Tab-separated table of C-alpha atoms and ligand atoms in Angstrom:
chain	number	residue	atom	x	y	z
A	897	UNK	CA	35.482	-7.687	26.017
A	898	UNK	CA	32.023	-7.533	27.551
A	899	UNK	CA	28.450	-9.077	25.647
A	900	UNK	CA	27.260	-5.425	25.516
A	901	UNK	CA	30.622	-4.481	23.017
A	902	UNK	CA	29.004	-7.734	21.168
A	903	UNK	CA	26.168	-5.667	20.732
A	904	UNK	CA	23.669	-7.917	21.720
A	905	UNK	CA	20.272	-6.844	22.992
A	906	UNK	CA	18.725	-6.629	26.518
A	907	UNK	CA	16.798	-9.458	26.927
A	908	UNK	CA	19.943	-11.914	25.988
A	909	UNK	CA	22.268	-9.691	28.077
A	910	UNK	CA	20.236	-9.531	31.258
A	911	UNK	CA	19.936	-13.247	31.550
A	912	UNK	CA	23.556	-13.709	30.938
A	913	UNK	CA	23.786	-11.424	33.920
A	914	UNK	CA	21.623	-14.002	36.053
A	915	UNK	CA	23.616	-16.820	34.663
A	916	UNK	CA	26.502	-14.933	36.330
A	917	UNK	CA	28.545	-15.099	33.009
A	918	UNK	CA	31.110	-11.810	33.052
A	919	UNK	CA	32.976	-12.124	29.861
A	920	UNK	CA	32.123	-13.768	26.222
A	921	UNK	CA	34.780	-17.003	26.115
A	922	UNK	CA	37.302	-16.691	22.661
A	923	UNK	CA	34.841	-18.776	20.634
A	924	UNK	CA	31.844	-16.401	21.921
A	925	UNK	CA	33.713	-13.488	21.236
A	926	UNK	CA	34.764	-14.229	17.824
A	927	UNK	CA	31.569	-16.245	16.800
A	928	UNK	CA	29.188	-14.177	17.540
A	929	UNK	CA	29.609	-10.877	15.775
A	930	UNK	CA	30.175	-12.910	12.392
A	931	UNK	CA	26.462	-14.960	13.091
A	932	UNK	CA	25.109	-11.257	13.564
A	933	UNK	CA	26.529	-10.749	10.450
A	934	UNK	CA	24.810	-13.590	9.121
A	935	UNK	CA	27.854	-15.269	7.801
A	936	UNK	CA	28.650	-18.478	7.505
A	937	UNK	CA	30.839	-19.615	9.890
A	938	UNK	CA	32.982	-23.056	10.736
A	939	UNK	CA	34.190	-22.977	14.552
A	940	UNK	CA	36.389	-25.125	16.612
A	941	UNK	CA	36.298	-25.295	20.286
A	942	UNK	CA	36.918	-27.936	23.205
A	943	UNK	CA	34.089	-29.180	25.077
A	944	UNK	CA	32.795	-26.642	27.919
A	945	UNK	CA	34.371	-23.902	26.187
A	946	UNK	CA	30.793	-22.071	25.737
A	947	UNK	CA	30.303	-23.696	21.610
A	948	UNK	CA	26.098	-23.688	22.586
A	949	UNK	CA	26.037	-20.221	23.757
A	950	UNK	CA	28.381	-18.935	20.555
A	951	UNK	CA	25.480	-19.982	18.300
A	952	UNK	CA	22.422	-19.722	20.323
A	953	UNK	CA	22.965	-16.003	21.575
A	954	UNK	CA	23.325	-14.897	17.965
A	955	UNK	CA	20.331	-17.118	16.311
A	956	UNK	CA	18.193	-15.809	19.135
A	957	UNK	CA	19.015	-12.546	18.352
A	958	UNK	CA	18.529	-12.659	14.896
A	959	UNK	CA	15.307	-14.478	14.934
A	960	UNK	CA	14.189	-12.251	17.678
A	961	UNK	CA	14.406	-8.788	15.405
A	962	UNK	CA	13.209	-10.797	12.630
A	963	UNK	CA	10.105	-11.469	14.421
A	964	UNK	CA	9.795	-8.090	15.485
A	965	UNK	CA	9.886	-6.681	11.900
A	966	UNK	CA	8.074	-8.860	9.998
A	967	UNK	CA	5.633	-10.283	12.664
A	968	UNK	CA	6.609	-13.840	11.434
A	969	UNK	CA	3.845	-16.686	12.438
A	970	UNK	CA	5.456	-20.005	14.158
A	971	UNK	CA	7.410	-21.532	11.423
A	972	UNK	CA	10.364	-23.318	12.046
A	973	UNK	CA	13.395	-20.922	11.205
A	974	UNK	CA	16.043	-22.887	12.590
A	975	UNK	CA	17.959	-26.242	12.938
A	976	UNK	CA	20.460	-27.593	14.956
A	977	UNK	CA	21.655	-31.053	14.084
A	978	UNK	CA	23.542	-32.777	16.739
A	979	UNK	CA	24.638	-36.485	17.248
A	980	UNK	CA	23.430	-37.244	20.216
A	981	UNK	CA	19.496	-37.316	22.208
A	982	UNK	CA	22.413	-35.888	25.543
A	983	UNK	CA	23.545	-33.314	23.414
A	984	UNK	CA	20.479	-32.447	21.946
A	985	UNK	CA	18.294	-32.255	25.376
A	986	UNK	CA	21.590	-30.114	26.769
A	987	UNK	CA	21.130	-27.816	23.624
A	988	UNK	CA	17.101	-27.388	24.255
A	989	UNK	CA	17.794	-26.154	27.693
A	990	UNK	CA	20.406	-23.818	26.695
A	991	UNK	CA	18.182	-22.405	24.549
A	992	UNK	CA	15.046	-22.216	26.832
A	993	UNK	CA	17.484	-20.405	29.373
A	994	UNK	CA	19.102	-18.115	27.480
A	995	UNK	CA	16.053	-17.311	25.285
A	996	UNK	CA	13.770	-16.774	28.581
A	997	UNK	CA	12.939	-12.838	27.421
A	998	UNK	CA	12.395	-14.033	24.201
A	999	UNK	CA	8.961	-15.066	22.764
A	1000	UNK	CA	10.253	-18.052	20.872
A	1001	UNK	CA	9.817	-21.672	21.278
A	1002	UNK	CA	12.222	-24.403	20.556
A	1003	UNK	CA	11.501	-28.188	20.456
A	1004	UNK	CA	13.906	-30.742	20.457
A	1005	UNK	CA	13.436	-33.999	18.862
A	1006	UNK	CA	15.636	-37.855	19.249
A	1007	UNK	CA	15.542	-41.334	19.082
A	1008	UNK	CA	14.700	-44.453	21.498
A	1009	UNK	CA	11.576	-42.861	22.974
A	1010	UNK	CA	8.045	-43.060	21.949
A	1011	UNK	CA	7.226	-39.775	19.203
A	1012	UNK	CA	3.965	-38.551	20.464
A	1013	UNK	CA	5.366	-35.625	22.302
A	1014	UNK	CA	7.969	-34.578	20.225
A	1015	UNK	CA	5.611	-34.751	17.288
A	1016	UNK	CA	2.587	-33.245	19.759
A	1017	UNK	CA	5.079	-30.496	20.538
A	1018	UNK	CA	6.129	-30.218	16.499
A	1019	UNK	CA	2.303	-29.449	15.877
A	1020	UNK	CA	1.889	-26.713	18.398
A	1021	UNK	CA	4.550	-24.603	16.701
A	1022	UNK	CA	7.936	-24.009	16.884
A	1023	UNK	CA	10.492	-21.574	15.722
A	1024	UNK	CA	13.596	-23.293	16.683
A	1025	UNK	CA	14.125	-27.215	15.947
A	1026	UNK	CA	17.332	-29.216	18.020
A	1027	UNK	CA	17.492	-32.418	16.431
A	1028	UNK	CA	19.324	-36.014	15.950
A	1029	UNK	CA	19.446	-37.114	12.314
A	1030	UNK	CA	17.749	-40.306	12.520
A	1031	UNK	CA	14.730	-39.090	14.180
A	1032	UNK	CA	14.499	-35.792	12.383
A	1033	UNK	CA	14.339	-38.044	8.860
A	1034	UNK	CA	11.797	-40.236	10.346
A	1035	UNK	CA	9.368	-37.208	11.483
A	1036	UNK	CA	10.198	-35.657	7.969
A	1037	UNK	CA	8.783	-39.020	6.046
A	1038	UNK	CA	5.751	-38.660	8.293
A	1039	UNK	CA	5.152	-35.175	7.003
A	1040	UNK	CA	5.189	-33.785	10.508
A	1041	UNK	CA	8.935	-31.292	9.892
A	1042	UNK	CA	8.719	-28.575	7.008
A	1043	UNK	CA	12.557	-27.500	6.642
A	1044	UNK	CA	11.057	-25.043	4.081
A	1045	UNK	CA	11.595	-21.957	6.674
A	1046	UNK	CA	14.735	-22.835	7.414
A	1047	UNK	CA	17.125	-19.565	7.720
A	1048	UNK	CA	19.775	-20.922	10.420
A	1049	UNK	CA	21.308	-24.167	10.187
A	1050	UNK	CA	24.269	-25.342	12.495
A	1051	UNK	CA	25.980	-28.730	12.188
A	1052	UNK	CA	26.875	-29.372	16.099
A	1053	UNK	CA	29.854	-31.707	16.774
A	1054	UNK	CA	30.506	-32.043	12.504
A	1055	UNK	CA	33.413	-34.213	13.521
A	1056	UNK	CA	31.809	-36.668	15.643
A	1057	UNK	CA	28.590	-36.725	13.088
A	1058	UNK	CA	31.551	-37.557	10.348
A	1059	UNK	CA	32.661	-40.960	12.678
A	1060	UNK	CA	28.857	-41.858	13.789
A	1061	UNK	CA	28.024	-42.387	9.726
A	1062	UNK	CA	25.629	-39.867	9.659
A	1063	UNK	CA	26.605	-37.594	6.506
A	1064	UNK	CA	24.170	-39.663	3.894
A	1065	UNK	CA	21.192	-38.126	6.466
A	1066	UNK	CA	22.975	-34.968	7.068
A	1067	UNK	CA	22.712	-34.483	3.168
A	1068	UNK	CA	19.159	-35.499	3.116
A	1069	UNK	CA	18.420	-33.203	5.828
A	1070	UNK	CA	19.977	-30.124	4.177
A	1071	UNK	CA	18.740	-30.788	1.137
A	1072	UNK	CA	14.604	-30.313	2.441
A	1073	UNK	CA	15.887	-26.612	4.067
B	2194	LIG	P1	29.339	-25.554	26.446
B	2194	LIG	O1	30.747	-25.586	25.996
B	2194	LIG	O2	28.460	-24.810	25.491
B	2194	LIG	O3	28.810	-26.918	26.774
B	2194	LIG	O4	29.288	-24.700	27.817
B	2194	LIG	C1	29.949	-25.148	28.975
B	2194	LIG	C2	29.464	-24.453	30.231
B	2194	LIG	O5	29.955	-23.128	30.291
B	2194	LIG	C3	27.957	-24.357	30.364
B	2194	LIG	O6	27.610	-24.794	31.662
B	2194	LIG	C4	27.649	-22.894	30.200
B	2194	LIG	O7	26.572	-22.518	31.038
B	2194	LIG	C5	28.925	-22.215	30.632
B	2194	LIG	N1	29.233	-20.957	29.927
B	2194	LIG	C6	29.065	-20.703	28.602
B	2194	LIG	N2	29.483	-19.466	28.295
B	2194	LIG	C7	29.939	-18.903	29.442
B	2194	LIG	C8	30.516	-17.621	29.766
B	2194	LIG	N3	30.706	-16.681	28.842
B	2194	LIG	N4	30.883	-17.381	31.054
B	2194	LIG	C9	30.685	-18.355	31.990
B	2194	LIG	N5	30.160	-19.572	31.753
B	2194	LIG	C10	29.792	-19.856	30.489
């Protein structure tokens, strides 16, 4: 199995060239065509088993030909919840690297640091939103996240946000997309 038989486009499968990735993992390969698809889609996979790339590839991709058709302005179109500011800063620069032929933005957003540049970056316009729950709710109250856009949500580490206490803000969360 190679990305091209994944059918995804150029600008994704160049820079997974550069990365020097050869072959979609099992998770990749089965993920993917099913996001193109725009099902929904629960997946389970071990840490360093390529999870980010399974859902970034395909929610660049679709965001990417959605932009093309319909010329949409800098809205944010989708979230990724995660439990963790690691996780989430790990996520952000998976999507900055494989989205570098791409012309959308991401932002990512956490706790324990001051909010000026998250919420500086929130205001310049973003298309793509990697978040922690308690932060994201925080930045919601303050009117500075619309979730109205929302066409791609993925729960990141469901489990773990299960044992961290987090589904009461989870629920809020989904609730404003
Ligand atoms: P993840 O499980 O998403 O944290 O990814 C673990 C590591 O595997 C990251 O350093 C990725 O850059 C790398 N990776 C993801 N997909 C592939 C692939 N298809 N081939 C080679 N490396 C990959």
């Amino acid at each position: 199995m190679s990305f091209e038989k994944l059918n995804l486009i150029e600008p994704i499968v160049s820079v997974l060239k550069e990365e020097g990735y050869e072959r979609p993992t099992p998770i990749q390969s089965q993920a993917i065509p099913l996001i193109l698809e725009k099902k929904d889609i629960l997946g389970c996979a071990q840490t360093g088993t390529g999870k980010t790339a399974a859902f970034a590839l395909p929610i660049l991709q679709l965001l990417c030909m959605e932009r093309d058709n319909l010329r949409l302005t800098r809205t944010i179109k989708s979230l990724i919840l995660t439990p963790t500011r690691e996780l989430a800063i790990q996520i952000g620069e998976s999507f900055t690297t494989y989205g570098k032929n791409i012309p959308l933005r991401n932002g990512v957003i956490f706790g324990g640091v001051p909010q000026k540049r998250q919420t500086d970056k929130l205001q310049s316009g973003i298309d793509i939103l990697i978040a922690t729950p308690g932060r994201l709710l925080d930045l919601m109250n303050q009117k500075y996240v619309d979730l109205s856009h929302i066409k791609i949500f993925v729960l990141d580490e469901a489990d773990r946000m299960l044992d961290m206490g987090f589904i009461p803000s989870v629920k809020k969360i989904i609730a404003a997309t």
